Tab-separated table of C-alpha atoms and ligand atoms in Angstrom:
chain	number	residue	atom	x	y	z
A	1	UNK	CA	-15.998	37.890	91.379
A	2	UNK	CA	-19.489	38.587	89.557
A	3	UNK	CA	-20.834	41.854	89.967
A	4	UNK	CA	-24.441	41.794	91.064
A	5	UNK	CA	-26.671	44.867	91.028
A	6	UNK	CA	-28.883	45.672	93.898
A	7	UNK	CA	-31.501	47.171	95.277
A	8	UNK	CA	-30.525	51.040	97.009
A	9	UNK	CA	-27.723	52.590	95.317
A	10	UNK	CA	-28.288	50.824	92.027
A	11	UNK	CA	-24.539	49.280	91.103
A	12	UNK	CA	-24.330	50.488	87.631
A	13	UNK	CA	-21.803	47.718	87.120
A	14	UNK	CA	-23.793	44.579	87.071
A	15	UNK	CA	-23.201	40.931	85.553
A	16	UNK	CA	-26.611	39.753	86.921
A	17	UNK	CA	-29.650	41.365	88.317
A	18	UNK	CA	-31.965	40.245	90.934
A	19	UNK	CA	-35.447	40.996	89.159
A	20	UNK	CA	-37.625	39.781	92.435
A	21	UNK	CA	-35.787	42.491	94.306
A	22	UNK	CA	-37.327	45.389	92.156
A	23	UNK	CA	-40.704	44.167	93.761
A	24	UNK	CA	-42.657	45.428	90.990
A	25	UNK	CA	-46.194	44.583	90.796
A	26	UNK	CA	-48.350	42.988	87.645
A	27	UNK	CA	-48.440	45.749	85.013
A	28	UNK	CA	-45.027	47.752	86.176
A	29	UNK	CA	-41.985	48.586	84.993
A	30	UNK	CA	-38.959	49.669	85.986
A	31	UNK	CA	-36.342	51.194	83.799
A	32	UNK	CA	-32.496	50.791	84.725
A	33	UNK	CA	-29.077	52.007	83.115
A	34	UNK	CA	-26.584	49.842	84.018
A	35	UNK	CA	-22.888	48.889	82.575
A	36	UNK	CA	-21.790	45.810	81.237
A	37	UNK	CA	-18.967	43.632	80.061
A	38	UNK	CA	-18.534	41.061	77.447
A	39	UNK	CA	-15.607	38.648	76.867
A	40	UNK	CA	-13.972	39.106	73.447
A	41	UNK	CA	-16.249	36.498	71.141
A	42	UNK	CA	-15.461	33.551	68.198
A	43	UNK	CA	-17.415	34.761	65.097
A	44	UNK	CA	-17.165	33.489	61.669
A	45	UNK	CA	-13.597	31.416	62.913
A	46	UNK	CA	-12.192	35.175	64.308
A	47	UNK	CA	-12.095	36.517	67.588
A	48	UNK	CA	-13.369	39.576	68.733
A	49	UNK	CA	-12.727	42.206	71.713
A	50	UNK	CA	-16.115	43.867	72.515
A	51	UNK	CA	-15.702	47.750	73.477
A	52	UNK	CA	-15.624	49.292	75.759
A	53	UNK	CA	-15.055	47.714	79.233
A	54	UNK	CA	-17.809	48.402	80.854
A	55	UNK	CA	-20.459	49.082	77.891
A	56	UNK	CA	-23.628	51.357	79.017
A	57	UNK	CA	-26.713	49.292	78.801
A	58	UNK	CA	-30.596	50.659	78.803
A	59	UNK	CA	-32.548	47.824	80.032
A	60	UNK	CA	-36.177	47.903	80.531
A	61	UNK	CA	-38.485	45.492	82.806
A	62	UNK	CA	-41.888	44.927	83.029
A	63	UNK	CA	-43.542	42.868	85.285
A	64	UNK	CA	-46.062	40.783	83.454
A	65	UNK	CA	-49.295	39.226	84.225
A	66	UNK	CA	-48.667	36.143	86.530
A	67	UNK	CA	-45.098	36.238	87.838
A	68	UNK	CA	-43.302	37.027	84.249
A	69	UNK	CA	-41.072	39.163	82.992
A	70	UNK	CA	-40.693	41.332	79.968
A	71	UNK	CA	-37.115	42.958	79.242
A	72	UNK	CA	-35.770	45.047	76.353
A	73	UNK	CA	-31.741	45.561	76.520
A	74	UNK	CA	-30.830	48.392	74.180
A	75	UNK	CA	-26.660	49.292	73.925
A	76	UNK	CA	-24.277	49.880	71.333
A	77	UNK	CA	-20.906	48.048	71.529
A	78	UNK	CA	-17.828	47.908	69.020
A	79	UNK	CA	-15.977	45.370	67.460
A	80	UNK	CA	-12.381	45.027	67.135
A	81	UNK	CA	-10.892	42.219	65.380
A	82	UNK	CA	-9.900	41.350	62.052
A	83	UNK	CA	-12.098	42.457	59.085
A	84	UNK	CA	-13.291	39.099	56.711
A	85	UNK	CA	-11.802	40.623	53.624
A	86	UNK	CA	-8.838	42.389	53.574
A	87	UNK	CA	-7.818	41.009	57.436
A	88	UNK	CA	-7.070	44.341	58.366
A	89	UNK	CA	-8.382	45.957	61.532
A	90	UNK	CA	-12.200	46.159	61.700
A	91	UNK	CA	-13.757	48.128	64.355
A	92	UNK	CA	-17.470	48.543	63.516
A	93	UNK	CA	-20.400	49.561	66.203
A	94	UNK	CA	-23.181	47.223	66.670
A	95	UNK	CA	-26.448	48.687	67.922
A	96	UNK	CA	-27.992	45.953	70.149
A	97	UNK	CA	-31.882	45.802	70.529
A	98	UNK	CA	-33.020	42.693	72.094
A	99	UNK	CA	-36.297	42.064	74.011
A	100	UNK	CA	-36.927	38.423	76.271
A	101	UNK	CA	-40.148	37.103	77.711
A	102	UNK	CA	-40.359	35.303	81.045
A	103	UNK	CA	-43.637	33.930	81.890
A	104	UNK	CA	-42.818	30.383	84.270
A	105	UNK	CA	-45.860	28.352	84.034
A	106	UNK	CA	-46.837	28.688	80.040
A	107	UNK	CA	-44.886	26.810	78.247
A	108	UNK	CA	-41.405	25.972	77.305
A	109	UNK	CA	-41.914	28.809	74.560
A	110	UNK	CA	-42.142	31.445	77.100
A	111	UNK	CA	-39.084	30.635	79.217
A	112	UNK	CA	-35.729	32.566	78.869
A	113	UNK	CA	-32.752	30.966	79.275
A	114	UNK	CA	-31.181	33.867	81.415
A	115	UNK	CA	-33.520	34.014	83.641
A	116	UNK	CA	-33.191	31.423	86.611
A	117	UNK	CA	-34.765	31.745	89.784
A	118	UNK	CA	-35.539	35.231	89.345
A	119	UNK	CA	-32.293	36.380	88.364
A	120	UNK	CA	-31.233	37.858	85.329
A	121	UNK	CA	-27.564	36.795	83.479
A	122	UNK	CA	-26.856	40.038	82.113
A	123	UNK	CA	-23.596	39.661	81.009
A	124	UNK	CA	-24.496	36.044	79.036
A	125	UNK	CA	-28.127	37.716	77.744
A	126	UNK	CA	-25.690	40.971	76.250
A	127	UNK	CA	-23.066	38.376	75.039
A	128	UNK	CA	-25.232	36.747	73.310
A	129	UNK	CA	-27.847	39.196	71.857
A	130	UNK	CA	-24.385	41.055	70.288
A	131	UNK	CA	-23.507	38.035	68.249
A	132	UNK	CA	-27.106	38.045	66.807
A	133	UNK	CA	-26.364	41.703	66.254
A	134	UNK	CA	-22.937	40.961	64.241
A	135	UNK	CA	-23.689	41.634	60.815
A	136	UNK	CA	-22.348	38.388	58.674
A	137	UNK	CA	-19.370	40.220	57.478
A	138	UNK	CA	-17.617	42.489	59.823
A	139	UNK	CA	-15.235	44.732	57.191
A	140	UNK	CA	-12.858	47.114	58.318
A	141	UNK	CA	-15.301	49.791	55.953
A	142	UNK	CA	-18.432	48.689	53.685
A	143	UNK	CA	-16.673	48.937	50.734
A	144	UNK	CA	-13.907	47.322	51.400
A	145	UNK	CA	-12.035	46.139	48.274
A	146	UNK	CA	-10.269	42.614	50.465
A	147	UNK	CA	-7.493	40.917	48.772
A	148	UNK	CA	-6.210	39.850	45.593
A	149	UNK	CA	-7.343	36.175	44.594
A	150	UNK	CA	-4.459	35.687	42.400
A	151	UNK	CA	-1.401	37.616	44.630
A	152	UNK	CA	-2.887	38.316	47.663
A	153	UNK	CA	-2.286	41.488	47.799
A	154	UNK	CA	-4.211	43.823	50.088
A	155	UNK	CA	-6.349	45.429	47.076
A	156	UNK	CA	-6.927	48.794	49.394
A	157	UNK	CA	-3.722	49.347	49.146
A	158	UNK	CA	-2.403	49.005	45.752
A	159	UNK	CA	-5.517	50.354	43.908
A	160	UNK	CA	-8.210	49.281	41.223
A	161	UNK	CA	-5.674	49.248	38.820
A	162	UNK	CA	-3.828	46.282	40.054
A	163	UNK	CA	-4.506	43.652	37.518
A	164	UNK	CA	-2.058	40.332	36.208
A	165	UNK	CA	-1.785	38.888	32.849
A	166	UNK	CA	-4.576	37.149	32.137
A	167	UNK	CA	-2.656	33.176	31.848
A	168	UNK	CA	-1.865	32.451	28.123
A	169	UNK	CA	-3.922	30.034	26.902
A	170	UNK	CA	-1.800	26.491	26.748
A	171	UNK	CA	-4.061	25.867	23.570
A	172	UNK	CA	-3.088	28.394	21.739
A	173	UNK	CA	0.421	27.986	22.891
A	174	UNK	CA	0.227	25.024	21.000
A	175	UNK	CA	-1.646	26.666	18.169
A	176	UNK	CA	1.057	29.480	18.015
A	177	UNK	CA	3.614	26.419	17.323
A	178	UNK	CA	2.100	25.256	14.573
A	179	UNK	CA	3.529	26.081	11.224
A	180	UNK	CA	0.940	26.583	8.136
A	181	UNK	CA	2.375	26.835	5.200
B	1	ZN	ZN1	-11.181	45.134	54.904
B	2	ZN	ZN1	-2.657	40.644	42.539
């Protein structure tokens, strides 16, 4: 069942948003505080729950020359999933702040994809404007030290003084075998 805000007694809970209904005239805008939620995402081969439930959205809409749109959605939302280094837990906050232009009748260039009809996806438009918010690497901290290349051992844990024998040599192995007399 998909959660659809409406007009009188605003659901804050919304999944899409019927932007005709705010009846807003050329030049107005209308700011609304809604909630919500995005399915755990695929990024960089891991997966990733998205924080909380219902995640508190500011999303602004202006009603554009024509019959366009103009939208802003502002939120923060965190991460949990596995951090790219060490593959420990990573939980880091992504601030969101992602702006789409509507204006049917201009162009291809002007059309948003979740905007159909009048209606706004919500829930794909925040799903999608996090994942262009994910910085490359998520890390469980910035510094995060990740694991040995040689062992594989989780180099937060054991320290920067873990360190292995650099491999002898095989030529001077050999050299070593040599008698001079
Ligand atoms: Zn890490
Ligand atoms: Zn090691």
């Amino acid at each position: 069942m998909m959660a659809r805000a409406t007009l009188g007694g605003m659901a804050p809970f919304a999944d899409s948003l019927d932007l005709g209904r705010l009846q807003l005239s050329a030049g107005e805008g209308r700011r609304l505080d809604l909630e919500v939620g995005i399915d755990p995402f695929d990024y960089g081969g891991q997966r990733y729950a998205v924080e909380p439930a219902r995640i508190p959205v500011r999303l602004d809409i202006s009603r554009t020359t024509g019959s366009g749109f103009a939208l802003r959605l502002r939120f923060d939302a965190r991460l949990d999933g596995p951090c790219m280094r060490c593959l420990g837990e990573a939980t880091p906050t992504v601030e969101v702040d992602a702006r789409e232009v509507d204006q049917p009748g201009s162009g291809d260039e002007l059309t948003s994809p979740y905007i159909e009809d009048g209606e706004l996806d919500l829930r794909g438009w925040a799903r999608d404007a996090l994942a262009l918010a994910t910085p490359a690497q998520v890390l469980c901290r910035e510094d995060c030290a990740g694991l040995c290349p040689v062992c594989g051992e989780d180099l937060n844990e054991v320290g920067p003084d873990h360190a292995h024998e650099p491999e002898p040599d095989p030529r001077w192995a050999k050299l070593s075998e040599l008698k001079l007399d």
